[in-house]
Amino acid sequence: MTLLYGALFVAVMGVSLYATRNAIESYADSAVRQEMTAGSALFARMAKLQFRQLDQSAAVLASDFGFRTAVGTNDAPTIASALDSLKRRFGIDHALFVSIDGSLAGDTDELTGSESDQLYDALDSGRLQGIVGWGTHSHMVAASPVRAPMLTGWVVFSKNMGTAELQQLAQLSTVDLHPKLLPIAALPASLRAAKSGEITTREWKRGSEDMLAQARPVENLVPSSPQMLVLEYSLTDAMGAYSPILTALLAFGLVGTILALWGAYAMSRNVARPIIALEMAARKVSSGEHVEVKIETRDEIGRLARSFNRMVNAVETRERQIAHMAFHDDLTGLANRTLLREQIAVFLQRAGKDGFALFCLDLDNFKAVNDTLGHPMGDALLCEVASRLAQACPTGFVARLGGDEFAIVVEDGAASADQIGRAIVNALTQPFHVNGHRIVSGTSVGIALAPQDGADATTLLKNADLALYRAKQDGKGSHRFFEAAMDAEAQARRAMETDLHDALRNGELELHFQPLFGLSQNRVTAFEALLRWNHPVRGTVSPLQFIPLAEETGLIIPIGEWVIHEACRVASSWPEHIRVAVNVSPVQFRSSTLNAIVLQGLARSGLEPQRLELEITESLFIDNVEATLASLHSLRSLGVRVALDDFGTGYSSLSYLRSFPFDKLKIDRSFIVDLLAHEGATAIIRAITTLADALGMETTAEGVENSDQLDILRAEGCGQIQGYLFSRPIPAKDVDALLQKLDRDRLAA
Ligand code: C2E
Ligand code: MG
Ligand code: MG
């Protein structure tokens, strides 16, 4: 801005100075020209007067009788004295008499021969006055003819027209004109082209001086060597008169320029500098720096700066909020999965020889809390869990991965990871008191150690998860370290999971049936449907292997549906008194579709409801007793029977037996195996059969393999026997043959 305004002012100033100077110059030039013309005109008038004076003087002598007589008689002395006396009388410089024959008398010394000849020629041709150059001077000459009465000669008077005389003349003019009379040949170079008859004015340079010169024709006595009046004038001198004005203007311009520069600088300081500062600040903000612009004024720019600062603060606050939202869990304020991954990367980079441990965990029963007490309670529980975890691992980095999953990174080194794992489990095993509710939860913990268990966040998290999976399988409330084998298992599991997806569609699933023998009826009373997977490559896969996987993945729902339909279909062709028992997984049991599926199975096959027995396990009572009981009653309302499978192995509370009248208790095989080895086993069987009798429930002993077991069971009042003693599970097509064989055996017995 300073430069622009300064340059602008200098330009305007320069142009006006230049214009002024030009105006002055052209004014001076035209003034001088006028003066010159006036001067030379004056000279012409003066010359005319002088010529007349000279002429009159000459005429006085030429008409003098005595002189004429002297001329007539050629009286030289008289002529000479007459000329001399008149010359003195009139103050004339030269007085001559030129006789008609060309001889000269008087001041002839001044003239050379040729000059005398020229004079005579002029007079002879009738030119009686004019300027002529004699010697180094110019002269003003006027001649008067002498007649006696015939022309006998001429009286010639002349006056010097040298520098001094011309100067006198010039003094009449106001300007210093330096007049000169010069033959054309001697004119200054600039005027050399001047024509003898015209006034010519030219400008020229003498050294550093600008000159103006004018040539003016004069009346010449000798036209062959004409003289011109030359006036010269120094324009530089003329301009000199104006130089104070120009100097003043220049000084004014200089001061003005300084003032303009100063003003522009001050203005740019006040306007441009804050704007530049704002612009720089904006650039910094866009590159993520924090800036605060200094507010120096109270004007618009000051207000702009204030608004800018407010905007920067608002942007930063929002940025912080967004960053916080992007990296933190809204509910607990803990780091989220994204931040945890970043943090793990940082830990990995700076991990020393000790490394660090990553703990992954999730809550037991969290779904139940959400379902029964509502989501607000679930949320409150999660917050409580978050604060307990922070207390349990004060040096740890705690994150919530989503749902009821948490992770903690602790840099304390592998040695203490075991203690920390235990501390975490302990912290969450203590009952929670949330909004007046007492909630008992718990957790399992999977631990991955860095760097040996993974060189990046993804691997570490996956491995800690595998360890968690294993910890949960081992029983809740434990912690497990990752082992390389887990990874292999997980891969195998994933492969099997993929295959299981296709098993149903590809018809690889099949039901086998194992008879239940009624001791009092002395015949087969039912068959249990047991699932078989005939994998084209793996061969026959045990349900103990693939059922848990199907439960985890949810595949158990469609598989279980198929089992119910298939079992009903097969059983509908059996004799009326034979039931079919179907195993129902807890996952299936909790799904809302079980009732509908059972109804469909019965309807489609035409099987009587009381011929279908559903086997459930005690594990259902661990979680939500109320809901389990409600579902059981609604199943029972369909008219089907319900048996409690693997009785005695799971959740050992008998209270639910009071709450729900099972149709049958199936005594777990482990008790039957023990029968021959432990005395106490018999007592347990007796206790169970007595309890079942009292509650009006039937009993079935599972896994009976020999007749000794059978004898004890019969003695202790067990109702039915299932086991290899009678038959292994067999394909559906073999059921008829088996029934006939067993009937034959019975008849034989
Ligand atoms: P479970 O319901 O307790 O079934 C009895 C298991 O004991 C069967 O094993 C059967 O073959 C086996 N068993 C029967 N008698 C004897 C014996 O004398 N000695 C020995 N050692 N074992 C005997 P399986 O077929 O391998 O089934 C294992 C478990 O898989 C079943 O235990 C049941 O919990 C589950 N399961 C089988 N089929 C299904 C199904 O369709 N759905 C569901 N949800 N689970 C099923
Ligand atoms: Mg069973
Ligand atoms: Mg069983």
Coordinates of N, CA and C and ligand atoms in Angstrom, one line a residue, residues 528-530 582-583 615 645-646 666 702 722, ligand 2:
E528 N -34.9 -91.5 21.6 CA -34.4 -90.2 21.7 C -33.7 -89.9 20.3
A529 N -34.1 -88.8 19.7 CA -33.5 -88.4 18.4 C -32.2 -87.7 18.7
L530 N -31.1 -88.3 18.1 CA -29.8 -87.7 18.3 C -29.2 -87.3 16.9
V582 N -36.8 -85.2 21.8 CA -36.0 -84.3 21.0 C -35.2 -83.4 22.0
N583 N -33.9 -83.2 21.7 CA -33.1 -82.3 22.5 C -33.3 -80.9 22.0
E615 N -36.4 -82.4 25.5 CA -35.4 -82.5 26.6 C -34.7 -81.1 26.7
D645 N -33.0 -83.1 31.0 CA -31.9 -83.9 30.6 C -30.7 -83.7 31.5
D646 N -29.8 -84.7 31.5 CA -28.5 -84.6 32.3 C -28.7 -84.2 33.7
K666 N -34.0 -87.1 33.5 CA -33.1 -88.1 33.0 C -31.8 -88.0 33.8
E702 N -29.6 -92.7 32.0 CA -28.8 -92.5 30.7 C -27.6 -93.4 30.8
Q722 N -31.9 -96.2 29.3 CA -31.4 -95.8 28.0 C -29.9 -96.1 27.9
Ligands
MG2 MG -30.8 -85.9 25.5

